[in-house]
């Protein structure tokens, strides 16, 4: 009898412990459900700002190079912003700060006013929201087919297969690639197609901030037009902020709302594109120039031709010269 009493008592203790463990586990999970987990997406990015960023390559060595020297800059939401500067001025280092590819020595990278490095385990989610297309597309190609390559980002976001396919096809349309390339190897594409496929792979994640490092470098005019039209369409349909690094002042004049001018690891000036290009002396001091078409119109103005100032694109120059020729025909 005493043995049975002991067994019943022990069973009651074990049952009580099991119930207590279940209650405790339920309480912990309920508490965690109210927290944001690393796999949950970030809120839509409305503001992007760098505050007093410092970054040095090879710190503490004779090869140390200060790439960003107390850089502070913000980007207007929904704008296409060009980042210009001579080679080595800090442009690429700056944009790699935005999605956590590089971590600043000091300063803060703010998305919606929150420092991305306050929660380092969330950096993967930051990279889904801030998409970076590198200058050399082969660095971002590794899948067997274009479809798998473009789908890689959405698939890592754990989206449904139907949505992944829809996003991939839409992104390819943005960059002017037909569906018949989807089964091709990305390494069999032409140089221009590789660049467009790389851009599509990032667009497929539908980032709120799209960053492109020299997206049209080495392309012919038709290829540049296709890429920039795709960028315009992406911005128009998503409201994304787009940042573009380029050495082409003509490209920057044609597509950018604003410009950020880098010089010797610092931001020299930033503002609306037309205001920046009205400061040729300042740009020359940073090793840059105004667009060629603007230089041509300035030469005409110096020779007495009454062309308007503030023209930075070929389309506007053609319209202005047509206006002047029309005026001349009317006068004759």
mmCIF file of C-alpha atoms in Angstrom:
data_model
loop_
_atom_site.group_PDB
_atom_site.id
_atom_site.type_symbol
_atom_site.label_atom_id
_atom_site.label_comp_id
_atom_site.label_asym_id
_atom_site.label_seq_id
_atom_site.Cartn_x
_atom_site.Cartn_y
_atom_site.Cartn_z
ATOM 1 C CA UNK A 1 0.000 0.000 0.000
ATOM 2 C CA UNK A 2 2.784 2.429 0.929
ATOM 3 C CA UNK A 3 4.457 1.720 -2.445
ATOM 4 C CA UNK A 4 1.296 2.648 -4.333
ATOM 5 C CA UNK A 5 0.925 5.821 -2.296
ATOM 6 C CA UNK A 6 4.532 6.779 -3.165
ATOM 7 C CA UNK A 7 3.968 6.071 -6.875
ATOM 8 C CA UNK A 8 0.783 8.168 -6.913
ATOM 9 C CA UNK A 9 2.524 11.006 -5.090
ATOM 10 C CA UNK A 10 5.480 10.953 -7.514
ATOM 11 C CA UNK A 11 3.112 10.927 -10.511
ATOM 12 C CA UNK A 12 1.288 13.923 -9.110
ATOM 13 C CA UNK A 13 4.578 15.839 -8.708
ATOM 14 C CA UNK A 14 5.672 15.000 -12.260
ATOM 15 C CA UNK A 15 2.281 15.991 -13.635
ATOM 16 C CA UNK A 16 2.405 19.283 -11.752
ATOM 17 C CA UNK A 17 5.895 19.973 -13.135
ATOM 18 C CA UNK A 18 4.745 19.151 -16.673
ATOM 19 C CA UNK A 19 1.752 21.483 -16.355
ATOM 20 C CA UNK A 20 3.987 24.226 -14.961
ATOM 21 C CA UNK A 21 6.436 23.769 -17.858
ATOM 22 C CA UNK A 22 3.622 24.017 -20.425
ATOM 23 C CA UNK A 23 2.281 27.175 -18.759
ATOM 24 C CA UNK A 24 5.757 28.713 -18.680
ATOM 25 C CA UNK A 25 6.418 27.843 -22.333
ATOM 26 C CA UNK A 26 3.064 29.324 -23.368
ATOM 27 C CA UNK A 27 3.849 32.519 -21.448
ATOM 28 C CA UNK A 28 7.272 32.846 -23.096
ATOM 29 C CA UNK A 29 5.895 32.338 -26.609
ATOM 30 C CA UNK A 30 3.078 34.786 -25.955
ATOM 31 C CA UNK A 31 5.625 37.380 -24.849
ATOM 32 C CA UNK A 32 7.824 36.728 -27.896
ATOM 33 C CA UNK A 33 4.858 37.011 -30.257
ATOM 34 C CA UNK A 34 4.659 40.674 -29.397
ATOM 35 C CA UNK A 35 8.265 41.203 -30.426
ATOM 36 C CA UNK A 36 9.629 41.575 -33.954
ATOM 37 C CA UNK A 37 11.577 38.468 -34.922
ATOM 38 C CA UNK A 38 14.553 38.527 -37.337
ATOM 39 C CA UNK A 39 12.416 36.925 -40.060
ATOM 40 C CA UNK A 40 9.692 39.562 -39.965
ATOM 41 C CA UNK A 41 9.997 42.255 -42.645
ATOM 42 C CA UNK A 42 10.918 45.803 -41.770
ATOM 43 C CA UNK A 43 8.428 48.612 -42.176
ATOM 44 C CA UNK A 44 8.493 50.559 -45.441
ATOM 45 C CA UNK A 45 11.562 52.800 -45.601
ATOM 46 C CA UNK A 46 10.488 56.426 -45.883
ATOM 47 C CA UNK A 47 13.684 58.231 -44.858
ATOM 48 C CA UNK A 48 17.383 57.513 -45.367
ATOM 49 C CA UNK A 49 20.111 59.454 -43.592
ATOM 50 C CA UNK A 50 23.788 59.159 -42.764
ATOM 51 C CA UNK A 51 25.002 61.028 -39.684
ATOM 52 C CA UNK A 52 28.696 61.849 -39.197
ATOM 53 C CA UNK A 53 29.921 58.627 -40.820
ATOM 54 C CA UNK A 54 33.620 57.750 -40.607
ATOM 55 C CA UNK A 55 35.152 54.746 -42.346
ATOM 56 C CA UNK A 56 38.782 53.753 -42.978
ATOM 57 C CA UNK A 57 40.108 50.912 -45.110
ATOM 58 C CA UNK A 58 43.032 48.976 -43.571
ATOM 59 C CA UNK A 59 42.907 50.879 -40.273
ATOM 60 C CA UNK A 60 45.998 50.805 -38.126
ATOM 61 C CA UNK A 61 48.299 49.936 -41.030
ATOM 62 C CA UNK A 62 50.580 51.984 -43.304
ATOM 63 C CA UNK A 63 48.003 51.343 -46.055
ATOM 64 C CA UNK A 64 45.170 52.997 -44.124
ATOM 65 C CA UNK A 65 42.874 55.123 -46.309
ATOM 66 C CA UNK A 66 40.094 57.329 -44.949
ATOM 67 C CA UNK A 67 37.168 56.627 -47.316
ATOM 68 C CA UNK A 68 34.465 58.604 -45.506
ATOM 69 C CA UNK A 69 35.381 61.524 -43.304
ATOM 70 C CA UNK A 70 32.486 62.658 -41.095
ATOM 71 C CA UNK A 71 29.898 62.353 -43.853
ATOM 72 C CA UNK A 72 26.344 63.535 -43.186
ATOM 73 C CA UNK A 73 23.694 63.442 -45.896
ATOM 74 C CA UNK A 74 20.008 62.616 -46.311
ATOM 75 C CA UNK A 75 18.043 61.561 -49.365
ATOM 76 C CA UNK A 76 14.593 62.877 -50.259
ATOM 77 C CA UNK A 77 12.046 60.017 -50.253
ATOM 78 C CA UNK A 78 10.841 58.989 -53.690
ATOM 79 C CA UNK A 79 13.549 60.969 -55.504
ATOM 80 C CA UNK A 80 16.149 59.724 -57.943
ATOM 81 C CA UNK A 81 19.446 60.941 -56.513
ATOM 82 C CA UNK A 82 22.770 60.938 -58.345
ATOM 83 C CA UNK A 83 26.014 60.494 -56.392
ATOM 84 C CA UNK A 84 28.919 61.951 -58.321
ATOM 85 C CA UNK A 85 32.606 62.502 -57.667
ATOM 86 C CA UNK A 86 36.031 61.639 -59.003
ATOM 87 C CA UNK A 87 37.462 58.136 -58.566
ATOM 88 C CA UNK A 88 38.269 57.489 -54.915
ATOM 89 C CA UNK A 89 36.015 60.213 -53.560
ATOM 90 C CA UNK A 90 34.000 57.772 -51.425
ATOM 91 C CA UNK A 91 30.891 57.155 -53.529
ATOM 92 C CA UNK A 92 30.839 53.348 -53.459
ATOM 93 C CA UNK A 93 31.824 53.216 -49.798
ATOM 94 C CA UNK A 94 28.948 55.556 -48.976
ATOM 95 C CA UNK A 95 26.268 53.414 -50.618
ATOM 96 C CA UNK A 96 27.630 50.208 -49.075
ATOM 97 C CA UNK A 97 26.882 51.749 -45.685
ATOM 98 C CA UNK A 98 23.180 51.956 -46.484
ATOM 99 C CA UNK A 99 22.444 48.219 -46.393
ATOM 100 C CA UNK A 100 25.109 47.158 -43.941
ATOM 101 C CA UNK A 101 27.711 45.753 -46.314
ATOM 102 C CA UNK A 102 30.144 47.995 -44.468
ATOM 103 C CA UNK A 103 29.866 49.087 -40.832
ATOM 104 C CA UNK A 104 31.024 52.605 -39.945
ATOM 105 C CA UNK A 105 33.768 53.202 -37.415
ATOM 106 C CA UNK A 106 31.610 55.956 -36.016
ATOM 107 C CA UNK A 107 28.395 57.710 -36.927
ATOM 108 C CA UNK A 108 24.928 56.335 -37.625
ATOM 109 C CA UNK A 109 23.079 54.912 -40.618
ATOM 110 C CA UNK A 110 19.417 55.810 -40.124
ATOM 111 C CA UNK A 111 16.425 54.227 -41.856
ATOM 112 C CA UNK A 112 13.181 55.813 -40.696
ATOM 113 C CA UNK A 113 15.243 57.454 -37.970
ATOM 114 C CA UNK A 114 16.512 54.137 -36.565
ATOM 115 C CA UNK A 115 20.166 53.088 -36.579
ATOM 116 C CA UNK A 116 20.492 49.860 -38.580
ATOM 117 C CA UNK A 117 23.297 48.705 -36.278
ATOM 118 C CA UNK A 118 21.237 48.901 -33.090
ATOM 119 C CA UNK A 119 20.008 45.386 -33.957
ATOM 120 C CA UNK A 120 22.758 43.696 -36.006
ATOM 121 C CA UNK A 121 20.710 40.481 -36.298
ATOM 122 C CA UNK A 122 18.247 42.464 -38.442
ATOM 123 C CA UNK A 123 20.777 43.391 -41.134
ATOM 124 C CA UNK A 124 19.455 40.721 -43.514
ATOM 125 C CA UNK A 125 16.055 42.395 -43.423
ATOM 126 C CA UNK A 126 17.726 45.763 -44.069
ATOM 127 C CA UNK A 127 19.254 44.305 -47.245
ATOM 128 C CA UNK A 128 15.826 43.255 -48.476
ATOM 129 C CA UNK A 129 14.603 46.844 -48.059
ATOM 130 C CA UNK A 130 17.770 48.550 -49.399
ATOM 131 C CA UNK A 131 18.783 46.761 -52.609
ATOM 132 C CA UNK A 132 22.287 47.283 -54.036
ATOM 133 C CA UNK A 133 23.308 46.515 -57.625
ATOM 134 C CA UNK A 134 27.086 46.338 -57.888
ATOM 135 C CA UNK A 135 29.080 47.917 -60.690
ATOM 136 C CA UNK A 136 30.196 44.564 -62.108
ATOM 137 C CA UNK A 137 27.171 42.300 -62.773
ATOM 138 C CA UNK A 138 29.152 39.051 -62.813
ATOM 139 C CA UNK A 139 29.737 39.541 -59.075
ATOM 140 C CA UNK A 140 25.991 38.969 -58.568
ATOM 141 C CA UNK A 141 25.501 36.037 -60.976
ATOM 142 C CA UNK A 142 25.760 32.466 -59.738
ATOM 143 C CA UNK A 143 22.568 30.512 -60.532
ATOM 144 C CA UNK A 144 22.043 28.126 -63.462
ATOM 145 C CA UNK A 145 19.357 30.163 -65.199
ATOM 146 C CA UNK A 146 18.294 33.795 -65.380
ATOM 147 C CA UNK A 147 14.955 32.888 -63.800
ATOM 148 C CA UNK A 148 16.616 31.280 -60.763
ATOM 149 C CA UNK A 149 19.037 34.179 -60.518
ATOM 150 C CA UNK A 150 16.342 36.865 -60.554
ATOM 151 C CA UNK A 151 14.210 34.777 -58.166
ATOM 152 C CA UNK A 152 17.015 34.292 -55.643
ATOM 153 C CA UNK A 153 16.194 37.356 -53.523
ATOM 154 C CA UNK A 154 12.410 36.826 -53.342
ATOM 155 C CA UNK A 155 12.950 33.130 -52.566
ATOM 156 C CA UNK A 156 15.189 34.045 -49.630
ATOM 157 C CA UNK A 157 12.399 36.324 -48.450
ATOM 158 C CA UNK A 158 10.369 33.089 -48.135
ATOM 159 C CA UNK A 159 7.616 34.315 -50.433
ATOM 160 C CA UNK A 160 5.086 31.958 -52.064
ATOM 161 C CA UNK A 161 6.290 30.441 -55.349
ATOM 162 C CA UNK A 162 3.531 32.134 -57.322
ATOM 163 C CA UNK A 163 4.560 35.550 -56.016
ATOM 164 C CA UNK A 164 8.239 34.797 -56.657
ATOM 165 C CA UNK A 165 7.502 34.015 -60.300
ATOM 166 C CA UNK A 166 5.321 37.105 -60.669
ATOM 167 C CA UNK A 167 8.010 39.346 -59.187
ATOM 168 C CA UNK A 168 10.732 37.872 -61.402
ATOM 169 C CA UNK A 169 8.711 38.365 -64.593
ATOM 170 C CA UNK A 170 7.761 41.909 -63.597
ATOM 171 C CA UNK A 171 11.356 42.827 -62.794
ATOM 172 C CA UNK A 172 12.536 41.504 -66.162
ATOM 173 C CA UNK A 173 9.899 43.644 -67.872
ATOM 174 C CA UNK A 174 11.199 46.699 -66.016
ATOM 175 C CA UNK A 175 14.653 46.209 -67.531
ATOM 176 C CA UNK A 176 13.421 45.284 -71.011
ATOM 177 C CA UNK A 177 14.289 41.570 -71.022
ATOM 178 C CA UNK A 178 11.917 39.104 -72.671
ATOM 179 C CA UNK A 179 10.672 35.941 -71.010
ATOM 180 C CA UNK A 180 12.675 33.836 -73.475
ATOM 181 C CA UNK A 181 15.884 34.681 -71.564
ATOM 182 C CA UNK A 182 14.579 33.147 -68.346
ATOM 183 C CA UNK A 183 15.852 29.644 -69.124
ATOM 184 C CA UNK A 184 19.232 30.833 -70.390
ATOM 185 C CA UNK A 185 22.374 30.768 -68.299
ATOM 186 C CA UNK A 186 23.137 34.286 -67.022
ATOM 187 C CA UNK A 187 26.712 33.746 -68.192
ATOM 188 C CA UNK A 188 25.514 33.341 -71.799
ATOM 189 C CA UNK A 189 23.984 36.820 -71.866
ATOM 190 C CA UNK A 190 25.617 39.838 -73.471
ATOM 191 C CA UNK A 191 27.267 42.438 -71.260
ATOM 192 C CA UNK A 192 24.243 44.715 -71.413
ATOM 193 C CA UNK A 193 21.830 41.849 -70.713
ATOM 194 C CA UNK A 194 23.894 40.739 -67.707
ATOM 195 C CA UNK A 195 23.693 44.222 -66.249
ATOM 196 C CA UNK A 196 19.941 44.369 -66.822
ATOM 197 C CA UNK A 197 19.469 40.901 -65.279
ATOM 198 C CA UNK A 198 21.478 41.989 -62.229
ATOM 199 C CA UNK A 199 19.230 45.031 -61.811
ATOM 200 C CA UNK A 200 16.139 42.830 -62.242
ATOM 201 C CA UNK A 201 17.387 40.508 -59.493
ATOM 202 C CA UNK A 202 17.393 43.369 -57.019
ATOM 203 C CA UNK A 203 14.165 44.933 -58.311
ATOM 204 C CA UNK A 204 12.433 41.577 -57.768
ATOM 205 C CA UNK A 205 12.854 42.062 -54.016
ATOM 206 C CA UNK A 206 10.923 45.336 -54.407
ATOM 207 C CA UNK A 207 13.267 47.339 -52.176
ATOM 208 C CA UNK A 208 12.147 50.716 -50.867
ATOM 209 C CA UNK A 209 15.633 52.052 -51.637
ATOM 210 C CA UNK A 210 17.277 50.942 -54.897
ATOM 211 C CA UNK A 211 21.017 51.642 -55.158
ATOM 212 C CA UNK A 212 22.821 51.276 -58.500
ATOM 213 C CA UNK A 213 26.582 51.610 -58.939
ATOM 214 C CA UNK A 214 27.360 52.660 -62.535
ATOM 215 C CA UNK A 215 24.282 50.895 -64.000
ATOM 216 C CA UNK A 216 24.929 52.064 -67.581
ATOM 217 C CA UNK A 217 28.734 51.898 -67.701
ATOM 218 C CA UNK A 218 29.998 50.583 -71.042
ATOM 219 C CA UNK A 219 26.559 50.408 -72.667
ATOM 220 C CA UNK A 220 25.568 51.939 -75.976
ATOM 221 C CA UNK A 221 22.943 54.734 -76.004
ATOM 222 C CA UNK A 222 20.108 52.285 -76.645
ATOM 223 C CA UNK A 223 21.165 50.110 -73.706
ATOM 224 C CA UNK A 224 21.408 53.149 -71.409
ATOM 225 C CA UNK A 225 17.964 54.334 -72.474
ATOM 226 C CA UNK A 226 16.438 50.912 -71.683
ATOM 227 C CA UNK A 227 18.003 50.773 -68.221
ATOM 228 C CA UNK A 228 17.097 54.329 -67.256
ATOM 229 C CA UNK A 229 13.538 53.947 -68.514
ATOM 230 C CA UNK A 230 13.211 50.813 -66.387
ATOM 231 C CA UNK A 231 14.495 52.735 -63.371
ATOM 232 C CA UNK A 232 11.963 55.499 -63.974
ATOM 233 C CA UNK A 233 9.143 52.957 -64.256
ATOM 234 C CA UNK A 234 10.238 51.202 -61.077
ATOM 235 C CA UNK A 235 10.303 54.464 -59.137
ATOM 236 C CA UNK A 236 6.919 55.521 -60.559
ATOM 237 C CA UNK A 237 5.222 52.218 -59.696
ATOM 238 C CA UNK A 238 6.733 51.698 -56.232
ATOM 239 C CA UNK A 239 7.545 55.183 -54.947
ATOM 240 C CA UNK A 240 11.038 53.943 -54.119
ATOM 241 C CA UNK A 241 14.008 56.174 -53.471
ATOM 242 C CA UNK A 242 16.687 55.508 -56.108
ATOM 243 C CA UNK A 243 20.387 56.279 -55.681
ATOM 244 C CA UNK A 244 22.663 56.143 -58.739
ATOM 245 C CA UNK A 245 26.447 56.391 -58.860
ATOM 246 C CA UNK A 246 27.770 57.521 -62.238
ATOM 247 C CA UNK A 247 30.651 59.366 -63.865
ATOM 248 C CA UNK A 248 28.363 60.478 -66.698
ATOM 249 C CA UNK A 249 27.096 63.991 -66.118
ATOM 250 C CA UNK A 250 24.798 63.556 -69.118
ATOM 251 C CA UNK A 251 23.106 60.549 -67.519
ATOM 252 C CA UNK A 252 22.798 62.344 -64.185
ATOM 253 C CA UNK A 253 21.244 65.387 -65.833
ATOM 254 C CA UNK A 254 18.701 63.274 -67.693
ATOM 255 C CA UNK A 255 17.368 61.176 -64.813
ATOM 256 C CA UNK A 256 18.216 62.653 -61.405
ATOM 257 C CA UNK A 257 16.069 64.936 -59.276
ATOM 258 C CA UNK A 258 18.954 65.665 -56.892
ATOM 259 C CA UNK A 259 22.726 65.316 -56.788
ATOM 260 C CA UNK A 260 25.243 64.609 -54.033
ATOM 261 C CA UNK A 261 28.793 65.684 -54.906
ATOM 262 C CA UNK A 262 31.610 63.763 -53.164
ATOM 263 C CA UNK A 263 35.166 65.055 -52.910
ATOM 264 C CA UNK A 264 38.039 63.616 -50.857
ATOM 265 C CA UNK A 265 35.829 61.425 -48.651
ATOM 266 C CA UNK A 266 33.396 64.248 -47.838
ATOM 267 C CA UNK A 267 30.106 65.575 -49.197
ATOM 268 C CA UNK A 268 31.019 68.784 -50.980
ATOM 269 C CA UNK A 269 27.470 69.865 -51.783
ATOM 270 C CA UNK A 270 24.015 68.386 -52.347
ATOM 271 C CA UNK A 271 20.805 69.738 -53.801
ATOM 272 C CA UNK A 272 18.519 69.792 -56.859
ATOM 273 C CA UNK A 273 20.264 68.757 -60.069
ATOM 274 C CA UNK A 274 19.690 72.051 -61.881
ATOM 275 C CA UNK A 275 21.144 74.027 -58.957
ATOM 276 C CA UNK A 276 24.273 71.861 -58.793
ATOM 277 C CA UNK A 277 24.971 72.128 -62.522
ATOM 278 C CA UNK A 278 24.692 75.916 -62.281
ATOM 279 C CA UNK A 279 27.941 75.849 -60.258
ATOM 280 C CA UNK A 280 30.574 74.816 -62.844
ATOM 281 C CA UNK A 281 33.465 76.296 -60.845
ATOM 282 C CA UNK A 282 32.573 74.260 -57.769
ATOM 283 C CA UNK A 283 32.298 71.086 -59.842
ATOM 284 C CA UNK A 284 35.608 71.783 -61.559
ATOM 285 C CA UNK A 285 37.244 72.036 -58.132
ATOM 286 C CA UNK A 286 36.033 68.489 -57.441
ATOM 287 C CA UNK A 287 37.426 67.209 -60.743
ATOM 288 C CA UNK A 288 33.997 67.165 -62.403
ATOM 289 C CA UNK A 289 32.350 69.013 -65.247
ATOM 290 C CA UNK A 290 28.943 70.103 -66.412
ATOM 291 C CA UNK A 291 27.247 68.109 -69.211
ATOM 292 C CA UNK A 292 28.787 68.450 -72.681
ATOM 293 C CA UNK A 293 25.590 69.856 -74.146
ATOM 294 C CA UNK A 294 25.612 72.594 -71.514
ATOM 295 C CA UNK A 295 29.199 73.452 -72.434
ATOM 296 C CA UNK A 296 28.170 73.676 -76.103
ATOM 297 C CA UNK A 297 25.280 76.025 -75.355
ATOM 298 C CA UNK A 298 27.547 78.180 -73.228
ATOM 299 C CA UNK A 299 29.973 78.505 -76.161
ATOM 300 C CA UNK A 300 27.072 79.608 -78.378
ATOM 301 C CA UNK A 301 25.990 82.127 -75.765
ATOM 302 C CA UNK A 302 29.498 83.599 -75.639
ATOM 303 C CA UNK A 303 29.346 84.044 -79.421
ATOM 304 C CA UNK A 304 26.148 86.028 -79.123
ATOM 305 C CA UNK A 305 23.541 83.332 -79.771
ATOM 306 C CA UNK A 306 20.598 84.042 -77.406
ATOM 307 C CA UNK A 307 20.227 80.544 -75.981
ATOM 308 C CA UNK A 308 18.588 80.096 -72.595
ATOM 309 C CA UNK A 309 20.666 79.147 -69.570
ATOM 310 C CA UNK A 310 20.056 76.177 -67.305
ATOM 311 C CA UNK A 311 19.802 73.545 -70.050
ATOM 312 C CA UNK A 312 21.512 70.274 -69.130
ATOM 313 C CA UNK A 313 19.951 67.572 -71.322
ATOM 314 C CA UNK A 314 20.090 66.826 -75.039
ATOM 315 C CA UNK A 315 16.295 66.845 -75.344
ATOM 316 C CA UNK A 316 16.001 70.330 -73.901
ATOM 317 C CA UNK A 317 18.926 71.559 -76.007
ATOM 318 C CA UNK A 318 17.240 70.254 -79.173
ATOM 319 C CA UNK A 319 14.024 72.021 -78.187
ATOM 320 C CA UNK A 320 15.896 75.255 -77.502
ATOM 321 C CA UNK A 321 17.798 75.185 -80.797
ATOM 322 C CA UNK A 322 14.596 74.339 -82.673
ATOM 323 C CA UNK A 323 12.962 77.335 -81.040
ATOM 324 C CA UNK A 324 15.815 79.606 -82.130
ATOM 325 C CA UNK A 325 15.811 78.223 -85.680
ATOM 326 C CA UNK A 326 12.052 78.666 -85.859
ATOM 327 C CA UNK A 327 12.419 82.248 -84.701
ATOM 328 C CA UNK A 328 15.073 82.859 -87.353
ATOM 329 C CA UNK A 329 12.846 81.450 -90.137
ATOM 330 C CA UNK A 330 9.950 83.583 -88.973
ATOM 331 C CA UNK A 331 12.117 86.700 -88.986
ATOM 332 C CA UNK A 332 13.296 86.028 -92.535
#
